[in-house]
Short mmCIF file of C-alpha atoms and ligand atoms in Angstrom, two decimals:
data_model
loop_
_atom_site.label_atom_id
_atom_site.label_comp_id
_atom_site.label_asym_id
_atom_site.label_seq_id
_atom_site.Cartn_x
_atom_site.Cartn_y
_atom_site.Cartn_z
CA MET A 1 0.04 -5.22 30.26
CA ILE A 2 -2.92 -3.10 31.23
CA GLY A 3 -5.80 -4.22 29.05
CA THR A 4 -7.04 -4.77 25.54
CA SER A 5 -8.56 -2.72 22.74
CA GLY A 6 -10.14 -4.60 19.85
CA THR A 7 -7.78 -7.44 19.13
CA SER A 8 -4.65 -5.64 20.36
CA THR A 9 -3.14 -5.96 23.77
CA ILE A 10 -2.06 -2.68 25.32
CA GLU A 11 1.39 -2.70 26.85
CA ILE A 12 3.02 -0.03 28.97
CA ASP A 13 6.46 1.39 28.44
CA ARG A 14 9.15 2.11 31.03
CA ALA A 15 7.68 5.55 31.69
CA GLY A 16 4.34 3.93 32.45
CA LYS A 17 2.70 5.26 29.28
CA PRO A 18 0.57 3.00 27.09
CA ARG A 19 2.59 1.63 24.17
CA ALA A 20 -0.46 1.36 21.98
CA LEU A 21 -1.69 4.09 19.68
CA ILE A 22 -5.45 4.29 20.14
CA ASP A 23 -7.40 6.77 18.04
CA PRO A 24 -10.55 8.66 19.11
CA PHE A 25 -12.72 5.86 17.69
CA GLN A 26 -10.96 3.21 19.82
CA ARG A 27 -9.11 1.76 16.86
CA ALA A 28 -5.63 0.50 17.71
CA ILE A 29 -3.09 1.69 15.15
CA THR A 30 -0.79 -1.26 14.59
CA TYR A 31 0.05 -0.93 10.92
CA LEU A 32 2.34 1.67 9.34
CA ARG A 33 2.85 2.09 5.62
CA VAL A 34 5.92 4.09 4.69
CA SER A 35 6.58 5.58 1.30
CA VAL A 36 10.37 5.50 0.99
CA THR A 37 10.43 7.45 -2.30
CA ASP A 38 7.96 9.29 -4.52
CA ARG A 39 9.92 8.19 -7.60
CA CYS A 40 9.15 5.26 -9.82
CA ASP A 41 10.46 3.54 -12.92
CA PHE A 42 6.87 3.18 -14.23
CA ARG A 43 4.23 5.81 -14.97
CA CYS A 44 0.97 3.90 -14.51
CA VAL A 45 -1.84 5.86 -16.11
CA TYR A 46 -4.10 5.80 -13.03
CA CYS A 47 -1.28 6.72 -10.66
CA MET A 48 0.98 9.30 -12.28
CA SER A 49 1.00 11.74 -15.11
CA GLU A 50 3.64 11.08 -17.76
CA HIS A 51 5.61 14.17 -16.77
CA MET A 52 5.71 14.00 -13.03
CA THR A 53 7.66 16.51 -11.00
CA PHE A 54 9.34 14.66 -8.17
CA LEU A 55 10.50 16.07 -4.88
CA PRO A 56 14.01 17.46 -4.62
CA LYS A 57 16.18 14.73 -3.11
CA ALA A 58 17.12 17.04 -0.22
CA ASP A 59 13.50 17.00 0.99
CA LEU A 60 13.53 13.25 1.46
CA LEU A 61 14.21 11.65 4.78
CA SER A 62 17.56 9.87 4.79
CA LEU A 63 17.57 6.10 5.25
CA GLU A 64 18.71 6.63 8.85
CA GLU A 65 15.82 9.04 9.45
CA LEU A 66 13.35 6.59 7.92
CA ASP A 67 14.68 3.95 10.27
CA ARG A 68 14.28 6.25 13.28
CA LEU A 69 10.76 7.16 12.23
CA CYS A 70 9.68 3.54 11.71
CA SER A 71 11.34 2.51 14.96
CA ALA A 72 9.45 5.23 16.85
CA PHE A 73 6.18 3.72 15.61
CA VAL A 74 7.36 0.22 16.51
CA ALA A 75 8.12 1.50 20.02
CA LYS A 76 4.51 2.70 20.12
CA GLY A 77 3.09 -0.69 19.33
CA VAL A 78 3.08 -0.86 15.54
CA THR A 79 3.52 -4.53 14.66
CA LYS A 80 3.28 -4.42 10.88
CA LEU A 81 5.40 -2.26 8.62
CA ARG A 82 4.99 -1.99 4.87
CA LEU A 83 7.51 -0.18 2.66
CA THR A 84 5.97 1.31 -0.43
CA GLY A 85 6.31 4.32 -2.71
CA GLY A 86 6.61 5.29 -5.54
CA GLU A 87 8.60 2.20 -6.20
CA PRO A 88 10.35 1.24 -2.96
CA LEU A 89 12.99 -0.87 -4.69
CA VAL A 90 14.28 2.09 -6.76
CA ARG A 91 15.26 4.03 -3.63
CA ARG A 92 19.05 3.90 -3.50
CA GLY A 93 20.26 1.86 -0.55
CA VAL A 94 16.77 0.60 0.33
CA MET A 95 18.20 -2.76 1.36
CA THR A 96 20.20 -1.04 4.10
CA LEU A 97 16.88 0.12 5.50
CA VAL A 98 15.28 -3.32 5.20
CA SER A 99 18.32 -4.84 6.87
CA SER A 100 18.28 -2.42 9.80
CA LEU A 101 14.51 -2.68 10.29
CA SER A 102 14.78 -6.46 10.41
CA ARG A 103 16.16 -6.12 13.95
CA HIS A 104 12.58 -5.44 15.07
CA LEU A 105 11.52 -8.79 13.61
CA ARG A 106 14.29 -10.54 15.49
CA SER A 107 13.36 -8.78 18.74
CA GLY A 108 9.73 -9.82 18.28
CA ALA A 109 8.47 -6.20 18.33
CA LEU A 110 7.41 -6.46 14.69
CA ASP A 111 5.25 -9.31 13.44
CA GLU A 112 5.72 -8.43 9.83
CA LEU A 113 7.99 -6.41 7.57
CA THR A 114 6.73 -6.32 4.01
CA LEU A 115 6.58 -4.25 0.87
CA THR A 116 4.44 -3.39 -2.12
CA THR A 117 6.34 -3.32 -5.38
CA ASN A 118 5.83 -3.13 -9.11
CA GLY A 119 8.23 -6.06 -9.37
CA SER A 120 10.66 -4.47 -11.81
CA GLN A 121 13.65 -4.87 -9.46
CA LEU A 122 12.47 -7.99 -7.70
CA GLU A 123 14.66 -10.40 -9.58
CA LYS A 124 17.65 -8.58 -8.10
CA TYR A 125 16.38 -8.26 -4.54
CA ALA A 126 14.05 -11.19 -3.82
CA ALA A 127 16.58 -13.47 -2.13
CA GLU A 128 17.96 -10.62 -0.02
CA LEU A 129 14.48 -9.62 1.13
CA LYS A 130 13.84 -13.16 2.28
CA ASP A 131 17.19 -13.21 4.10
CA TYR A 132 16.16 -10.11 6.05
CA GLY A 133 13.00 -11.78 7.29
CA VAL A 134 10.47 -10.53 4.75
CA GLU A 135 7.97 -13.36 4.29
CA ARG A 136 5.30 -11.89 2.04
CA ILE A 137 5.19 -9.17 -0.57
CA ASN A 138 2.55 -7.57 -2.76
CA VAL A 139 3.29 -7.24 -6.45
CA SER A 140 1.13 -5.01 -8.64
CA ILE A 141 0.31 -6.35 -12.07
CA ASP A 142 -2.84 -5.37 -13.93
CA THR A 143 -2.53 -7.49 -17.08
CA LEU A 144 -0.65 -10.43 -18.56
CA ASN A 145 -0.68 -8.93 -22.04
CA PRO A 146 2.72 -7.26 -22.75
CA ASP A 147 1.21 -4.53 -24.93
CA THR A 148 -1.54 -3.70 -22.46
CA PHE A 149 1.08 -3.79 -19.70
CA ARG A 150 3.16 -1.24 -21.59
CA ALA A 151 0.09 0.89 -22.24
CA ILE A 152 -0.90 0.91 -18.55
CA THR A 153 2.57 1.41 -17.06
CA ARG A 154 3.83 3.52 -20.00
CA TRP A 155 7.43 2.44 -19.23
CA GLY A 156 7.14 -1.08 -17.81
CA ASP A 157 8.36 -4.40 -19.18
CA LEU A 158 6.08 -7.32 -18.32
CA ASP A 159 8.82 -9.94 -18.73
CA LYS A 160 10.95 -8.28 -16.07
CA VAL A 161 8.05 -8.26 -13.64
CA LEU A 162 7.24 -11.91 -14.33
CA ALA A 163 10.91 -12.79 -13.82
CA GLY A 164 10.72 -10.89 -10.53
CA ILE A 165 7.71 -12.93 -9.42
CA ASP A 166 9.55 -16.14 -10.36
CA ALA A 167 12.54 -15.04 -8.31
CA ALA A 168 10.35 -14.11 -5.34
CA GLN A 169 8.62 -17.48 -5.31
CA ALA A 170 11.93 -19.30 -5.81
CA ALA A 171 13.29 -17.43 -2.78
CA GLY A 172 10.33 -18.62 -0.72
CA LEU A 173 8.49 -15.30 -0.53
CA LYS A 174 4.71 -15.49 -0.52
CA VAL A 175 3.40 -13.22 -3.25
CA LYS A 176 0.03 -11.50 -3.37
CA ILE A 177 -1.02 -9.84 -6.60
CA ASN A 178 -2.70 -6.42 -6.69
CA ALA A 179 -4.55 -5.48 -9.84
CA VAL A 180 -6.43 -2.26 -10.57
CA ALA A 181 -9.63 -2.83 -12.57
CA LEU A 182 -9.68 -0.46 -15.52
CA LYS A 183 -12.67 0.13 -17.74
CA GLY A 184 -12.03 -0.92 -21.32
CA VAL A 185 -8.38 -1.77 -20.56
CA ASN A 186 -8.10 -5.00 -18.59
CA GLU A 187 -11.73 -5.68 -17.79
CA ASP A 188 -12.00 -8.66 -20.15
CA GLU A 189 -8.87 -10.26 -18.71
CA ILE A 190 -9.60 -10.17 -15.02
CA GLY A 191 -10.89 -13.76 -14.89
CA ASP A 192 -7.70 -14.97 -16.57
CA LEU A 193 -5.60 -12.94 -14.17
CA VAL A 194 -7.37 -14.58 -11.22
CA ALA A 195 -6.88 -18.06 -12.71
CA TRP A 196 -3.18 -17.31 -13.38
CA ALA A 197 -2.52 -15.99 -9.87
CA HIS A 198 -4.29 -18.87 -8.16
CA GLY A 199 -2.59 -21.36 -10.48
CA ARG A 200 0.72 -20.10 -9.08
CA GLY A 201 -0.45 -20.22 -5.47
CA MET A 202 -0.86 -16.44 -5.16
CA ASP A 203 -3.81 -14.57 -3.68
CA ILE A 204 -5.08 -11.69 -5.77
CA THR A 205 -6.78 -8.47 -4.78
CA LEU A 206 -8.66 -6.27 -7.20
CA ILE A 207 -8.65 -2.51 -6.61
CA GLU A 208 -11.01 0.20 -7.79
CA VAL A 209 -9.42 3.34 -9.17
CA MET A 210 -9.18 5.95 -6.44
CA PRO A 211 -9.30 9.70 -7.09
CA LEU A 212 -5.81 10.58 -5.86
CA GLY A 213 -3.74 13.24 -7.61
CA ASP A 214 -4.03 14.85 -11.03
CA ILE A 215 -3.36 12.62 -14.01
CA GLU A 216 -3.78 13.33 -17.71
CA GLU A 217 -6.80 11.09 -18.19
CA SER A 218 -10.20 11.30 -16.58
CA ARG A 219 -10.65 8.86 -13.72
CA LEU A 220 -14.26 8.61 -14.74
CA ASP A 221 -13.11 6.96 -17.96
CA GLN A 222 -10.97 4.50 -15.99
CA TYR A 223 -13.41 3.71 -13.22
CA LEU A 224 -14.83 0.21 -13.30
CA PRO A 225 -16.99 -0.68 -10.31
CA LEU A 226 -15.91 -3.94 -8.72
CA SER A 227 -19.55 -4.83 -8.15
CA LEU A 228 -19.70 -5.29 -11.92
CA VAL A 229 -16.39 -7.17 -12.05
CA ARG A 230 -17.56 -9.46 -9.30
CA ALA A 231 -20.86 -10.17 -11.05
CA ARG A 232 -18.97 -11.12 -14.21
CA LEU A 233 -16.47 -13.28 -12.32
CA ALA A 234 -19.38 -15.06 -10.68
CA GLN A 235 -20.43 -16.30 -14.13
CA ARG A 236 -17.11 -18.12 -14.46
CA PHE A 237 -16.24 -18.97 -10.86
CA THR A 238 -18.05 -19.88 -7.68
CA LEU A 239 -17.22 -17.12 -5.21
CA GLU A 240 -17.71 -17.83 -1.56
CA ASP A 241 -17.48 -14.94 0.93
CA ILE A 242 -14.99 -15.73 3.66
CA ASP A 243 -14.27 -14.07 6.94
CA TYR A 244 -10.61 -13.34 6.21
CA GLN A 245 -9.73 -9.92 7.67
CA THR A 246 -6.54 -7.90 7.44
CA GLY A 247 -7.96 -4.78 9.10
CA GLY A 248 -7.78 -3.21 5.67
CA PRO A 249 -10.21 -2.32 2.95
CA ALA A 250 -10.20 -5.70 1.19
CA ARG A 251 -13.15 -8.06 1.44
CA TYR A 252 -12.23 -11.63 0.57
CA THR A 253 -13.84 -14.50 -1.24
CA ARG A 254 -12.65 -18.05 -1.89
CA VAL A 255 -12.80 -19.15 -5.52
CA GLN A 256 -14.06 -22.68 -5.26
CA GLU A 257 -12.67 -23.86 -8.59
CA THR A 258 -9.12 -22.75 -7.79
CA GLY A 259 -9.12 -22.82 -3.99
CA GLY A 260 -7.42 -19.39 -4.04
CA ARG A 261 -8.36 -16.18 -2.25
CA LEU A 262 -9.73 -13.21 -4.17
CA GLY A 263 -10.00 -9.80 -2.50
CA PHE A 264 -11.96 -6.74 -3.52
CA ILE A 265 -10.92 -3.23 -2.48
CA THR A 266 -13.89 -0.99 -3.10
CA PRO A 267 -13.29 2.40 -1.51
CA LEU A 268 -15.91 4.08 -3.67
CA THR A 269 -18.76 1.68 -3.24
CA HIS A 270 -18.12 0.50 0.30
CA ASN A 271 -17.04 1.91 3.57
CA PHE A 272 -14.12 0.07 5.10
CA CYS A 273 -13.09 2.59 7.70
CA GLU A 274 -14.57 1.19 10.88
CA SER A 275 -11.83 -1.41 11.19
CA CYS A 276 -8.98 0.84 10.00
CA ASN A 277 -5.75 0.03 11.85
CA ARG A 278 -3.28 1.96 9.72
CA VAL A 279 -1.59 5.26 9.06
CA ARG A 280 0.81 6.34 6.33
CA VAL A 281 4.04 8.31 6.26
CA THR A 282 5.45 9.94 3.15
CA CYS A 283 9.12 9.98 2.20
CA THR A 284 9.35 13.53 3.58
CA GLY A 285 8.05 12.47 6.97
CA THR A 286 4.47 13.69 6.63
CA LEU A 287 2.03 11.50 8.49
CA PHE A 288 -1.39 11.00 6.91
CA MET A 289 -3.93 9.61 9.29
CA CYS A 290 -6.27 8.70 6.41
CA LEU A 291 -5.56 7.98 2.75
CA GLY A 292 -8.68 9.88 1.74
CA GLN A 293 -8.30 13.04 3.83
CA GLU A 294 -5.97 16.04 3.65
CA ASP A 295 -5.18 16.39 7.35
CA ALA A 296 -1.54 15.56 8.04
CA ALA A 297 1.18 15.95 10.64
CA ASP A 298 4.77 16.96 10.00
CA LEU A 299 7.07 14.45 11.68
CA ARG A 300 10.26 15.59 9.96
CA THR A 301 10.57 18.75 12.09
CA PRO A 302 10.36 16.97 15.46
CA LEU A 303 12.57 14.18 14.09
CA ARG A 304 15.30 16.63 13.13
CA ALA A 305 14.83 18.94 16.11
CA SER A 306 16.31 16.54 18.62
CA GLU A 307 18.44 13.45 18.80
CA SER A 308 16.09 11.96 21.33
CA ASP A 309 12.74 10.67 20.11
CA ASP A 310 10.63 12.51 22.70
CA LEU A 311 9.42 15.26 20.36
CA LEU A 312 8.75 12.73 17.62
CA GLN A 313 6.77 10.46 19.93
CA ALA A 314 4.72 13.42 21.16
CA ALA A 315 3.98 14.49 17.56
CA ILE A 316 2.84 10.94 16.73
CA ASP A 317 0.59 10.81 19.81
CA ASP A 318 -0.92 14.16 18.93
CA ALA A 319 -1.56 13.17 15.30
CA ILE A 320 -3.33 9.95 16.25
CA THR A 321 -5.83 11.96 18.30
CA ARG A 322 -6.82 13.56 14.96
CA LYS A 323 -7.34 10.35 12.98
CA PRO A 324 -10.70 10.88 11.25
CA LYS A 325 -13.54 8.42 11.34
CA GLY A 326 -13.41 7.83 7.58
CA HIS A 327 -12.75 9.13 4.10
CA ASP A 328 -15.04 10.78 1.60
CA PHE A 329 -13.85 9.76 -1.83
CA VAL A 330 -16.13 10.59 -4.71
CA ILE A 331 -15.55 10.35 -8.43
CA ASP A 332 -18.02 12.98 -9.44
CA ARG A 333 -19.25 13.68 -12.95
CA ARG A 334 -19.59 17.41 -12.39
CA GLN A 335 -16.45 17.90 -10.40
CA GLN A 336 -13.58 16.26 -12.25
CA ARG A 337 -10.94 17.31 -9.74
CA PRO A 338 -9.40 14.52 -7.67
CA ALA A 339 -10.92 14.16 -4.19
CA VAL A 340 -7.41 14.32 -2.78
CA ALA A 341 -4.72 16.36 -4.55
CA ARG A 342 -1.73 14.16 -3.71
CA HIS A 343 -0.90 11.10 -5.78
CA MET A 344 -1.00 7.56 -4.42
CA SER A 345 2.74 7.46 -5.09
CA THR A 346 3.25 10.25 -2.54
CA THR A 347 1.28 8.69 0.26
CA GLY A 348 2.08 5.11 -0.64
CA GLY A 349 -0.57 2.66 -1.76
N1 SAM B 401 5.05 1.03 -7.02
C1 SAM B 401 4.49 0.05 -6.16
C2 SAM B 401 3.39 -0.71 -6.85
O1 SAM B 401 2.95 -0.29 -7.91
O2 SAM B 401 2.98 -1.73 -6.29
C3 SAM B 401 4.02 0.58 -4.82
C4 SAM B 401 3.26 1.89 -4.82
S1 SAM B 401 1.72 1.89 -5.69
C5 SAM B 401 1.20 3.55 -5.40
C6 SAM B 401 0.71 0.87 -4.64
C7 SAM B 401 -0.58 0.38 -5.23
O3 SAM B 401 -1.43 1.46 -5.48
C8 SAM B 401 -0.44 -0.36 -6.55
O4 SAM B 401 -1.08 -1.61 -6.45
C9 SAM B 401 -1.15 0.52 -7.55
O5 SAM B 401 -1.75 -0.24 -8.56
C10 SAM B 401 -2.15 1.23 -6.68
N2 SAM B 401 -2.61 2.53 -7.16
C11 SAM B 401 -1.87 3.59 -7.56
N3 SAM B 401 -2.65 4.63 -7.89
C12 SAM B 401 -3.93 4.23 -7.70
C13 SAM B 401 -5.20 4.86 -7.85
N4 SAM B 401 -5.32 6.10 -8.25
N5 SAM B 401 -6.30 4.12 -7.55
C14 SAM B 401 -6.19 2.84 -7.11
N6 SAM B 401 -5.03 2.20 -6.93
C15 SAM B 401 -3.91 2.88 -7.23
FE1 SF4 B 402 4.82 3.44 -10.00
FE2 SF4 B 402 3.35 1.86 -8.49
FE3 SF4 B 402 2.43 4.25 -9.28
FE4 SF4 B 402 2.70 2.34 -11.07
S1 SF4 B 402 1.31 2.30 -9.30
S2 SF4 B 402 3.40 4.47 -11.28
S3 SF4 B 402 4.43 1.27 -10.34
S4 SF4 B 402 4.10 3.90 -7.93
#
């Protein structure tokens, strides 16, 4: 060990190089989110258009390549890995990937292997996930009303998702709920959603709509500021700010009446970048250093160019030197175009 940066200890590898990825703003990059597919069995109105064109399967990294890519980041000091998508559990063979990545949990290199899912396949996979060392998962659910659920997801079945959550909890997985606040759609239900989640021992995080990718509807029509949601929730609950930090964009409160944690992700009204510890890789091996910026690095070419990981490691090092200080999302009345052209399902939420 040669020193510390923020909360992370910097280790050196056998070649004497620092294992940690430190960006130009002295942030240690310890968290990788990997989109394992851009496909999904839902078409949530804020995320996708109804008629999405997905990538040709040949462009996707194979499961073996995804493993190599993730493992290269683990070798560089990443301690938390989240699989996402699209819907990660619709990627064929995804459990093979979870199983092989679990070796990094057993070796102690990874602290956490987790995923974000829409829950549709969870009933099938929950027990297996737990067996492979996954302890916690995030499940996205924006409403408990079956009709509203169908309207938001276009294709989703609420009962299946609820059965998935039951299975996850029965398997011993800790579940956190993610819910996007949508103007005129679920805004009157958010208090009930919080009470439901906390009643089942689940934390819940509310998310503001982010301007990522073209969709049919206007994001301005969907956008509901969480400052407003919070003010309304404060009429029903006593919200106490707490110092719970995940290095991410969520700010947490404790709901006194329920004892549960309630997070707010407010990319448009708050800046959360100074503590950013994460980067994202798409299912084609493109590394995005920031969710809200276009700059990216191609990792698929160095990955495929050589059986050794030297080129890949060098490309990762180089990309981290370009991690920007922050994003500049705006949902602008005059300019209706999304701030970032790619969808959340491409980069992974
Ligand atoms: N399919 C999985 C799911 O829905 O949880 C994982 C991928 S999804 C892109 C990850 C998260 O991003 C979900 O919680 C979803 O609600 C959220 N999300 C998608 N598009 C969004 C947008 N434009 N603004 C804010 N959140 C978004
Ligand atoms: Fe699919 Fe998740 Fe996007 Fe909904 S938010 S369309 S479930 S990727």
